[in-house]
């Protein structure tokens, strides 16, 4: 038996998010189906981040166990032969049997993209939210800085969340603009349900002048979802990077 | 009567190219249909560049004539309300009645994108060609330089072309790489059928070492399609910019 870790990239446009659900196609269901067919066994992956409907990923993480003798590094090639072209394994490697992707210290980086111009550019429409309302990047960047550190992010959490604690740590939060494309980039140890989309919606309110950068402090302190901005649309969100901070846990020889 | 010029951006993935053809959906057919419905008149646009099936545009040009009293600048807004989301007018303005987009001196810039890494990234798959074969950018850039100037591009023209002359002028041709994304950018006064895709296919042959940069000279001199590289896939190609060099022709007061 071995445990194999997959780095999974996908275009979330045509999926009902990551997580297995009845009667809809999800990233997890497609991975299970194709791995099971490949290995002629009932394979169930464990995913690291349960991205929402329409959210993209450059590198989400999944693990699965198998008795197959195929070297772990070959799974990326074998699986990509079967997967639809909007899901592609970027790498596969063996990890210790006790490695669980949601129970390790990690740094996740999400990017939220906003095309800010008079009219939307069709080739960007699936991967960026569009708004013609001019956004002030300087204000958004100042607001983002208030999010850094360890805070109770209850105001930035969808009320549907069942999280035990709403305290999270943001290592970095910044906003950049190249041409008419704004990127909000947030790195943290973990995120609450819809947290990055609510951060994006709130920073947009700052960018258009409806909130001040320093209002972020009060919004955090209120612990009230109604104080933050709206949840920005899913298409603009991409899970850009997933890193495990304790690399020794990934090493087979240390298992 | 006035003539209105539209700058048209589109995602070419779901269209049989620009040009009107029976029984298929093209950018031109969708523009004609929506303009005719908007203006309750039989409107036919004249396009500047007849892009192929699957090719994208950030700013192709079309003109049409109308008796409608709507100010020319408003057409972008009115038309975008009706168009499918993979076509968006970026601007509309009145031009002299004798302005014909294919009969004016112009500079067109095409970009050909290649994702060069071990595995394709799904969010790029509709807008970049993928190859895992490592490409040497330095060699490709040196090869591109040989294309600059006025040459007979018969070797870089699909044999299906009906062009009267195969002599064209390339103002600029360069290759850049950001991360694993290679962009071939070519600016010229005009392009033959499939010319940029054959240039891209040929530069890729140089990048993988099958041709030398200086071989471009011999390929041009041969005037033989078989000497150049293959036609690279359509999805990687985008008409990035369309500029008219004699701006006085666009001015109403000079008409």
Coordinates of C-alpha atoms in Angstrom, one line a residue:
Chain A
X1 CA 0.0 0.0 0.0
X2 CA 1.2 3.5 -0.7
X3 CA -0.2 7.0 -0.5
X4 CA 0.1 9.2 -3.6
X5 CA -0.1 13.0 -3.5
X6 CA -1.5 14.7 -6.6
X7 CA -1.1 18.4 -7.5
X8 CA -4.3 19.1 -9.4
X9 CA -5.0 22.1 -11.7
X10 CA -8.4 22.8 -13.0
X11 CA -10.7 25.3 -14.8
X12 CA -13.6 25.3 -12.4
X13 CA -16.1 26.8 -15.0
X14 CA -17.9 23.5 -15.7
X15 CA -17.8 21.9 -12.2
X16 CA -19.9 22.1 -9.1
X17 CA -16.7 22.8 -7.1
X18 CA -14.4 20.3 -5.6
X19 CA -16.4 18.3 -3.1
X20 CA -18.3 15.1 -3.9
X21 CA -22.1 15.7 -4.1
X22 CA -25.0 13.7 -5.4
X23 CA -26.1 14.2 -9.0
X24 CA -23.5 16.8 -10.0
X25 CA -20.1 16.7 -11.5
X26 CA -17.3 17.8 -9.2
X27 CA -13.5 17.7 -9.4
X28 CA -13.5 15.1 -6.7
X29 CA -16.0 12.9 -8.5
X30 CA -14.0 13.1 -11.8
X31 CA -10.8 12.2 -10.0
X32 CA -12.4 9.2 -8.2
X33 CA -14.0 7.9 -11.3
X34 CA -10.8 8.2 -13.4
X35 CA -8.5 6.8 -10.8
X36 CA -10.9 3.9 -10.1
X37 CA -11.0 3.1 -13.8
X38 CA -7.2 3.4 -14.2
X39 CA -6.5 1.2 -11.2
X40 CA -9.5 -1.1 -11.5
X41 CA -10.2 -0.5 -7.8
X42 CA -12.5 1.7 -5.8
X43 CA -10.4 4.8 -5.2
X44 CA -11.4 7.8 -3.1
X45 CA -9.2 10.9 -3.0
X46 CA -8.9 13.2 0.1
X47 CA -8.7 16.8 -1.1
X48 CA -6.9 19.7 0.6
X49 CA -9.1 22.6 -0.4
X50 CA -12.8 22.3 -1.2
X51 CA -13.1 25.0 -3.8
X52 CA -16.5 26.3 -4.7
X53 CA -18.5 26.0 -7.9
X54 CA -16.7 28.0 -10.7
X55 CA -13.5 28.5 -8.7
X56 CA -10.2 27.6 -10.5
X57 CA -7.0 26.0 -9.2
X58 CA -3.4 26.0 -10.4
X59 CA -2.4 23.5 -7.7
X60 CA -4.9 22.0 -5.3
X61 CA -3.8 18.9 -3.5
X62 CA -5.3 15.4 -3.2
X63 CA -4.0 12.1 -1.9
X64 CA -5.2 8.5 -2.4
X65 CA -4.1 5.1 -1.3
X66 CA -3.3 2.2 -3.7
X67 CA -1.7 -1.2 -3.9
X68 CA -0.8 -0.6 -7.5
X69 CA 2.9 -1.1 -8.4
X70 CA 3.0 1.9 -10.8
X71 CA 5.6 4.3 -9.5
X72 CA 3.9 7.3 -7.9
X73 CA 5.6 9.8 -10.3
X74 CA 3.9 8.0 -13.3
X75 CA 0.4 8.7 -12.0
X76 CA 0.4 12.2 -13.4
X77 CA 1.0 10.9 -16.9
X78 CA -1.4 8.0 -16.7
X79 CA -4.2 10.0 -15.2
X80 CA -3.9 13.0 -17.6
X81 CA -4.5 10.5 -20.5
X82 CA -8.0 9.9 -19.1
X83 CA -9.0 13.2 -17.5
X84 CA -11.0 15.9 -19.4
X85 CA -8.8 18.7 -20.6
X86 CA -10.1 21.1 -17.9
X87 CA -8.4 19.0 -15.2
X88 CA -4.7 18.3 -15.3
X89 CA -2.4 16.7 -12.8
X90 CA 0.7 18.8 -12.4
X91 CA 2.7 16.3 -10.4
X92 CA 2.3 13.0 -8.4
X93 CA 4.6 11.7 -5.7
X94 CA 4.6 9.2 -2.8
X95 CA 4.0 10.6 0.7
X96 CA 3.9 8.8 4.1
X97 CA 0.7 6.8 4.8
X98 CA -0.1 9.1 7.7
X99 CA 0.0 12.3 5.6
X100 CA -3.4 14.0 5.5
X101 CA -3.6 17.1 3.4
X102 CA -6.0 19.0 5.6
X103 CA -4.2 18.1 8.8
X104 CA -0.8 19.6 8.0
X105 CA 0.5 23.1 8.5
X106 CA 0.2 24.8 5.1
X107 CA 0.3 28.1 3.3
X108 CA -2.4 28.7 0.7
X109 CA -2.3 31.5 -1.8
X110 CA -5.5 32.6 -3.5
X111 CA -5.7 35.2 -6.3
X112 CA -8.8 37.2 -7.1
X113 CA -8.7 38.9 -10.5
X114 CA -10.8 41.9 -11.5
X115 CA -10.8 43.3 -15.0
X116 CA -11.4 47.1 -14.5
X117 CA -12.1 48.8 -17.8
X118 CA -15.0 50.3 -19.8
X119 CA -16.0 47.0 -21.4
X120 CA -15.2 43.3 -20.6
X121 CA -12.6 41.5 -22.6
X122 CA -14.1 38.2 -23.7
X123 CA -10.9 36.1 -23.4
X124 CA -10.8 37.1 -19.7
X125 CA -14.4 36.5 -18.8
X126 CA -14.0 33.0 -17.3
X127 CA -11.1 33.9 -15.1
X128 CA -11.7 37.4 -13.9
X129 CA -14.6 39.4 -12.5
X130 CA -15.4 42.5 -14.6
X131 CA -16.4 45.9 -13.3
X132 CA -16.4 49.2 -15.1
X133 CA -16.6 51.2 -11.8
X134 CA -13.1 52.7 -11.4
X135 CA -11.2 51.1 -8.5
X136 CA -8.5 53.0 -6.6
X137 CA -5.7 50.5 -6.2
X138 CA -3.8 52.5 -3.6
X139 CA -6.8 52.5 -1.3
X140 CA -7.4 48.8 -1.8
X141 CA -3.7 48.0 -1.0
X142 CA -3.9 50.0 2.2
X143 CA -7.1 48.2 3.2
X144 CA -5.5 44.8 2.4
X145 CA -2.7 45.5 4.9
X146 CA -5.2 45.6 7.7
X147 CA -6.1 42.0 7.0
X148 CA -2.6 40.7 7.8
X149 CA -2.0 38.9 11.0
X150 CA -4.2 36.7 13.2
X151 CA -7.8 37.9 13.5
X152 CA -11.3 36.6 14.0
X153 CA -12.5 36.6 10.4
X154 CA -16.2 36.0 11.3
X155 CA -17.2 39.1 9.4
X156 CA -15.5 37.6 6.3
X157 CA -17.2 34.2 6.6
X158 CA -20.4 33.1 4.9
X159 CA -23.1 32.5 7.5
X160 CA -23.4 28.9 6.1
X161 CA -20.1 28.0 7.5
X162 CA -19.8 25.2 10.1
X163 CA -16.2 26.1 11.1
X164 CA -15.4 25.5 14.8
X165 CA -13.3 28.7 15.1
X166 CA -13.3 31.7 12.8
X167 CA -9.8 32.8 13.8
X168 CA -7.4 32.6 11.0
X169 CA -3.9 33.9 10.1
X170 CA -3.2 35.9 7.0
X171 CA 0.5 36.0 6.2
X172 CA 0.3 38.3 3.3
X173 CA -2.4 40.3 1.5
X174 CA -1.7 42.7 -1.4
X175 CA -3.2 44.2 -4.5
X176 CA -1.5 44.8 -7.8
X177 CA -2.6 46.2 -11.2
X178 CA -1.1 45.3 -14.6
X179 CA -2.8 47.0 -17.5
X180 CA -6.5 46.9 -16.6
X181 CA -6.2 43.7 -14.6
X182 CA -6.3 44.0 -10.8
X183 CA -5.0 41.0 -8.7
X184 CA -5.8 40.6 -5.0
X185 CA -3.4 38.0 -3.6
X186 CA -3.9 36.6 -0.2
X187 CA -1.7 34.0 1.6
X188 CA -2.8 32.4 4.8
X189 CA -2.7 29.2 6.9
X190 CA -6.4 28.6 6.1
X191 CA -9.5 30.2 4.9
X192 CA -13.2 30.2 6.0
X193 CA -16.0 29.5 3.6
X194 CA -16.2 32.3 1.0
X195 CA -13.6 34.2 2.9
X196 CA -11.4 35.3 -0.1
X197 CA -14.5 36.2 -2.1
X198 CA -15.8 38.4 0.8
X199 CA -12.4 40.0 1.2
X200 CA -12.4 40.7 -2.6
X201 CA -15.9 42.2 -2.4
X202 CA -14.9 44.3 0.6
X203 CA -11.7 45.6 -1.0
X204 CA -13.8 46.5 -4.1
X205 CA -16.0 48.6 -1.9
X206 CA -12.9 50.4 -0.6
X207 CA -11.6 50.8 -4.2
X208 CA -14.8 52.6 -5.3
X209 CA -14.8 54.8 -2.2
X210 CA -17.8 53.3 -0.3
X211 CA -15.5 52.2 2.6
X212 CA -12.2 53.6 3.9
X213 CA -9.1 51.4 4.3
X214 CA -9.1 51.9 8.0
X215 CA -12.7 50.6 8.2
X216 CA -11.3 47.1 7.9
X217 CA -10.3 47.2 11.5
X218 CA -13.9 47.9 12.6
X219 CA -15.3 45.3 10.3
X220 CA -13.0 42.6 11.8
X221 CA -13.9 43.7 15.3
X222 CA -17.7 43.6 14.6
X223 CA -17.6 39.8 13.9
X224 CA -20.7 40.4 11.8
X225 CA -20.9 39.3 8.2
X226 CA -23.3 42.2 7.4
X227 CA -20.5 44.7 8.0
X228 CA -18.2 43.4 5.3
X229 CA -18.8 43.9 1.5
X230 CA -20.6 41.5 -0.8
X231 CA -19.3 38.1 -1.8
X232 CA -17.5 38.6 -5.1
X233 CA -18.3 36.2 -8.0
X234 CA -16.6 32.8 -8.1
X235 CA -15.0 33.1 -11.6
X236 CA -12.4 35.6 -10.4
X237 CA -11.0 33.3 -7.8
X238 CA -8.1 30.9 -8.3
X239 CA -6.3 28.8 -5.7
X240 CA -2.8 29.7 -7.0
X241 CA -0.5 27.8 -4.6
X242 CA -0.7 25.2 -1.8
X243 CA 2.5 24.7 0.2
X244 CA 3.1 22.4 3.2
X245 CA 5.3 24.2 5.7
X246 CA 6.6 21.2 7.5
X247 CA 8.3 19.5 4.6
X248 CA 9.6 16.6 6.7
X249 CA 6.1 15.3 6.8
X250 CA 6.2 14.8 3.1
X251 CA 9.4 12.8 3.2
X252 CA 9.0 9.1 3.0
X253 CA 12.2 8.3 4.9
X254 CA 10.9 10.3 7.9
X255 CA 7.6 8.5 8.0
Chain B
X1 CA -26.5 58.1 -43.3
X2 CA -23.3 57.6 -41.3
X3 CA -20.6 55.0 -41.1
X4 CA -19.8 53.6 -37.7
X5 CA -16.5 51.8 -36.8
X6 CA -16.6 49.1 -34.2
X7 CA -13.6 47.7 -32.3
X8 CA -14.6 44.1 -31.7
X9 CA -13.1 41.7 -29.1
X10 CA -14.0 38.1 -29.0
X11 CA -13.1 34.6 -27.7
X12 CA -13.0 32.7 -31.0
X13 CA -13.3 29.2 -29.3
X14 CA -17.0 28.8 -30.2
X15 CA -17.0 30.4 -33.7
X16 CA -16.2 29.4 -37.2
X17 CA -14.0 32.4 -37.5
X18 CA -14.9 35.9 -38.6
X19 CA -16.3 35.5 -42.1
X20 CA -19.9 34.9 -43.0
X21 CA -20.4 31.3 -44.2
X22 CA -23.6 29.2 -44.7
X23 CA -24.8 27.0 -41.8
X24 CA -22.2 28.0 -39.2
X25 CA -22.0 30.7 -36.6
X26 CA -19.3 33.3 -37.2
X27 CA -18.4 36.6 -35.6
X28 CA -19.6 38.4 -38.7
X29 CA -23.0 36.6 -38.7
X30 CA -23.6 37.4 -35.0
X31 CA -22.7 41.0 -35.5
X32 CA -25.0 41.3 -38.5
X33 CA -27.9 39.6 -36.7
X34 CA -27.6 41.7 -33.6
X35 CA -27.1 45.0 -35.4
X36 CA -30.1 44.2 -37.7
X37 CA -32.3 43.5 -34.7
X38 CA -31.1 46.6 -32.8
X39 CA -31.7 48.9 -35.7
X40 CA -34.6 47.1 -37.3
X41 CA -32.8 47.2 -40.6
X42 CA -30.7 44.8 -42.7
X43 CA -27.2 45.7 -41.5
X44 CA -24.0 44.1 -43.0
X45 CA -20.7 44.8 -41.4
X46 CA -17.4 45.1 -43.3
X47 CA -14.6 43.5 -41.3
X48 CA -10.9 44.3 -41.3
X49 CA -9.3 41.0 -40.5
X50 CA -11.0 37.6 -41.3
X51 CA -9.7 35.6 -38.4
X52 CA -9.9 31.8 -38.6
X53 CA -11.9 29.3 -36.6
X54 CA -10.8 29.4 -33.0
X55 CA -8.6 32.5 -33.3
X56 CA -9.2 35.3 -30.7
X57 CA -9.2 39.1 -31.0
X58 CA -8.7 41.9 -28.5
X59 CA -9.6 44.5 -31.2
X60 CA -10.7 43.5 -34.7
X61 CA -12.4 46.3 -36.7
X62 CA -15.8 46.4 -38.5
X63 CA -17.7 49.2 -40.1
X64 CA -21.4 49.5 -41.0
X65 CA -23.7 52.1 -42.4
X66 CA -26.9 53.3 -40.8
X67 CA -29.5 56.0 -40.9
X68 CA -30.2 55.6 -37.2
X69 CA -30.0 58.8 -35.1
X70 CA -28.2 57.0 -32.2
X71 CA -24.9 58.7 -31.6
X72 CA -22.1 56.5 -32.9
X73 CA -20.4 56.3 -29.4
X74 CA -23.6 54.7 -28.0
X75 CA -23.5 51.7 -30.3
X76 CA -20.9 49.9 -28.1
X77 CA -23.3 50.0 -25.1
X78 CA -26.5 49.1 -27.0
X79 CA -24.8 46.3 -28.9
X80 CA -23.1 44.8 -25.9
X81 CA -26.5 44.4 -24.2
X82 CA -27.5 42.0 -27.0
X83 CA -24.3 40.2 -27.9
X84 CA -23.3 36.8 -26.4
X85 CA -20.7 37.3 -23.7
X86 CA -17.8 35.9 -25.8
X87 CA -18.1 39.0 -28.1
X88 CA -17.8 42.5 -26.8
X89 CA -17.6 45.8 -28.6
X90 CA -14.7 47.8 -27.1
X91 CA -15.6 51.1 -28.8
X92 CA -17.7 52.6 -31.5
X93 CA -17.2 55.9 -33.4
X94 CA -18.3 57.6 -36.6
X95 CA -15.9 57.5 -39.5
X96 CA -16.1 59.1 -43.0
X97 CA -18.4 57.3 -45.4
X98 CA -15.5 56.4 -47.7
X99 CA -13.5 54.7 -44.9
X100 CA -13.1 51.0 -45.8
X101 CA -11.2 49.0 -43.1
X102 CA -9.4 46.7 -45.5
X103 CA -8.3 49.5 -47.9
X104 CA -6.4 51.7 -45.4
X105 CA -2.8 51.5 -44.4
X106 CA -2.7 49.7 -41.1
X107 CA -0.5 48.0 -38.6
X108 CA -1.8 44.7 -37.2
X109 CA -0.2 43.0 -34.2
X110 CA -0.8 39.3 -33.7
X111 CA 0.3 37.3 -30.6
X112 CA 0.9 33.6 -30.6
X113 CA 1.0 32.1 -27.1
X114 CA 2.7 28.8 -26.2
X115 CA 2.6 27.3 -22.7
X116 CA 5.9 25.4 -22.4
X117 CA 6.0 23.1 -19.3
X118 CA 5.6 19.5 -18.3
X119 CA 1.8 19.5 -18.1
X120 CA -0.8 21.9 -19.5
X121 CA -2.5 24.4 -17.2
X122 CA -6.3 24.0 -17.8
X123 CA -7.1 27.8 -17.4
X124 CA -4.7 28.5 -20.3
X125 CA -5.9 25.8 -22.6
X126 CA -8.3 27.9 -24.8
X127 CA -5.8 30.8 -25.3
X128 CA -2.4 29.1 -25.6
X129 CA -0.9 26.2 -27.5
X130 CA 0.7 23.7 -25.2
X131 CA 4.0 21.8 -25.7
X132 CA 6.2 19.9 -23.2
X133 CA 9.1 19.9 -25.6
X134 CA 11.6 22.5 -24.2
X135 CA 11.9 25.5 -26.5
X136 CA 15.0 27.7 -26.6
X137 CA 13.7 31.3 -26.6
X138 CA 17.1 32.8 -27.5
X139 CA 17.1 30.8 -30.8
X140 CA 13.5 31.6 -31.5
X141 CA 14.1 35.3 -31.0
X142 CA 17.1 35.3 -33.4
X143 CA 15.0 33.4 -36.0
X144 CA 12.2 36.0 -35.6
X145 CA 14.5 38.8 -36.4
X146 CA 15.1 37.3 -39.9
X147 CA 11.4 37.8 -40.7
X148 CA 11.5 41.6 -40.2
X149 CA 11.3 43.8 -43.4
X150 CA 9.7 43.3 -46.7
X151 CA 9.9 39.8 -48.1
X152 CA 8.0 37.3 -50.3
X153 CA 6.2 35.2 -47.6
X154 CA 5.0 32.5 -50.0
X155 CA 6.7 29.9 -47.8
X156 CA 4.6 31.1 -44.9
X157 CA 1.3 31.1 -46.7
X158 CA -1.2 28.3 -46.8
X159 CA -1.5 26.8 -50.3
X160 CA -5.3 27.6 -50.1
X161 CA -4.6 31.3 -50.3
X162 CA -5.9 33.3 -53.2
X163 CA -3.8 36.4 -52.5
X164 CA -2.6 38.3 -55.5
X165 CA 0.9 38.9 -54.1
X166 CA 2.7 37.1 -51.3
X167 CA 5.0 40.1 -50.5
X168 CA 4.3 41.5 -47.1
X169 CA 6.1 43.8 -44.7
X170 CA 6.8 42.8 -41.1
X171 CA 7.6 45.8 -38.9
X172 CA 8.5 43.9 -35.8
X173 CA 8.8 40.2 -34.7
X174 CA 9.9 39.2 -31.3
X175 CA 9.6 36.4 -28.8
X176 CA 9.3 36.8 -25.0
X177 CA 8.9 34.4 -22.1
X178 CA 7.2 35.1 -18.8
X179 CA 7.1 32.1 -16.4
X180 CA 6.3 29.2 -18.7
X181 CA 4.4 31.3 -21.2
X182 CA 6.1 32.1 -24.5
X183 CA 4.6 34.9 -26.6
X184 CA 5.5 35.4 -30.3
X185 CA 4.5 38.9 -31.2
X186 CA 4.4 40.0 -34.9
X187 CA 3.5 43.4 -36.3
X188 CA 3.0 43.9 -40.0
X189 CA 1.1 45.8 -42.6
X190 CA -0.8 42.7 -43.6
X191 CA -0.7 38.9 -43.3
X192 CA -1.3 36.1 -45.7
X193 CA -3.7 33.2 -44.9
X194 CA -2.3 31.2 -41.9
X195 CA 0.9 33.3 -42.0
X196 CA 1.3 33.9 -38.3
X197 CA 0.4 30.3 -37.4
X198 CA 3.1 29.1 -39.9
X199 CA 5.6 31.6 -38.5
X200 CA 4.7 30.2 -35.0
X201 CA 5.1 26.6 -36.2
X202 CA 8.4 27.4 -37.8
X203 CA 9.8 29.3 -34.8
X204 CA 8.9 26.3 -32.6
X205 CA 11.0 24.1 -34.9
X206 CA 13.8 26.5 -34.3
X207 CA 13.2 26.5 -30.6
X208 CA 13.4 22.7 -30.4
X209 CA 16.6 22.6 -32.5
X210 CA 15.2 21.2 -35.7
X211 CA 16.0 24.4 -37.6
X212 CA 18.6 27.0 -37.2
X213 CA 17.7 30.7 -36.8
X214 CA 19.6 31.5 -40.0
X215 CA 17.6 28.9 -41.9
X216 CA 14.7 31.4 -42.0
X217 CA 16.5 33.3 -44.9
X218 CA 16.6 30.1 -47.0
X219 CA 13.0 29.3 -46.2
X220 CA 11.9 32.8 -47.3
X221 CA 14.0 32.6 -50.5
X222 CA 12.6 29.1 -51.4
X223 CA 9.0 30.5 -51.8
X224 CA 7.8 27.0 -51.0
X225 CA 5.3 26.2 -48.2
X226 CA 6.9 22.8 -47.6
X227 CA 10.2 24.4 -46.4
X228 CA 8.6 26.2 -43.4
X229 CA 7.3 24.5 -40.3
X230 CA 3.8 23.2 -39.6
X231 CA 0.8 25.5 -39.1
X232 CA 0.5 25.9 -35.3
X233 CA -3.0 25.4 -33.8
X234 CA -5.5 28.2 -33.9
X235 CA -6.2 28.5 -30.2
X236 CA -2.8 30.1 -29.5
X237 CA -3.4 33.0 -31.9
X238 CA -4.9 36.4 -30.9
X239 CA -5.3 39.5 -33.1
X240 CA -4.0 41.9 -30.4
X241 CA -4.1 45.3 -32.0
X242 CA -5.3 46.9 -35.2
X243 CA -4.1 50.4 -35.9
X244 CA -4.7 52.7 -38.9
X245 CA -1.5 54.5 -39.8
X246 CA -3.1 57.4 -41.7
X247 CA -5.3 58.8 -38.9
X248 CA -6.5 61.7 -41.0
X249 CA -8.7 59.1 -42.9
X250 CA -10.5 58.4 -39.7
X251 CA -11.4 62.1 -39.1
X252 CA -14.8 63.2 -40.0
X253 CA -13.9 66.8 -40.7
X254 CA -11.3 65.7 -43.3
X255 CA -13.8 63.5 -45.2

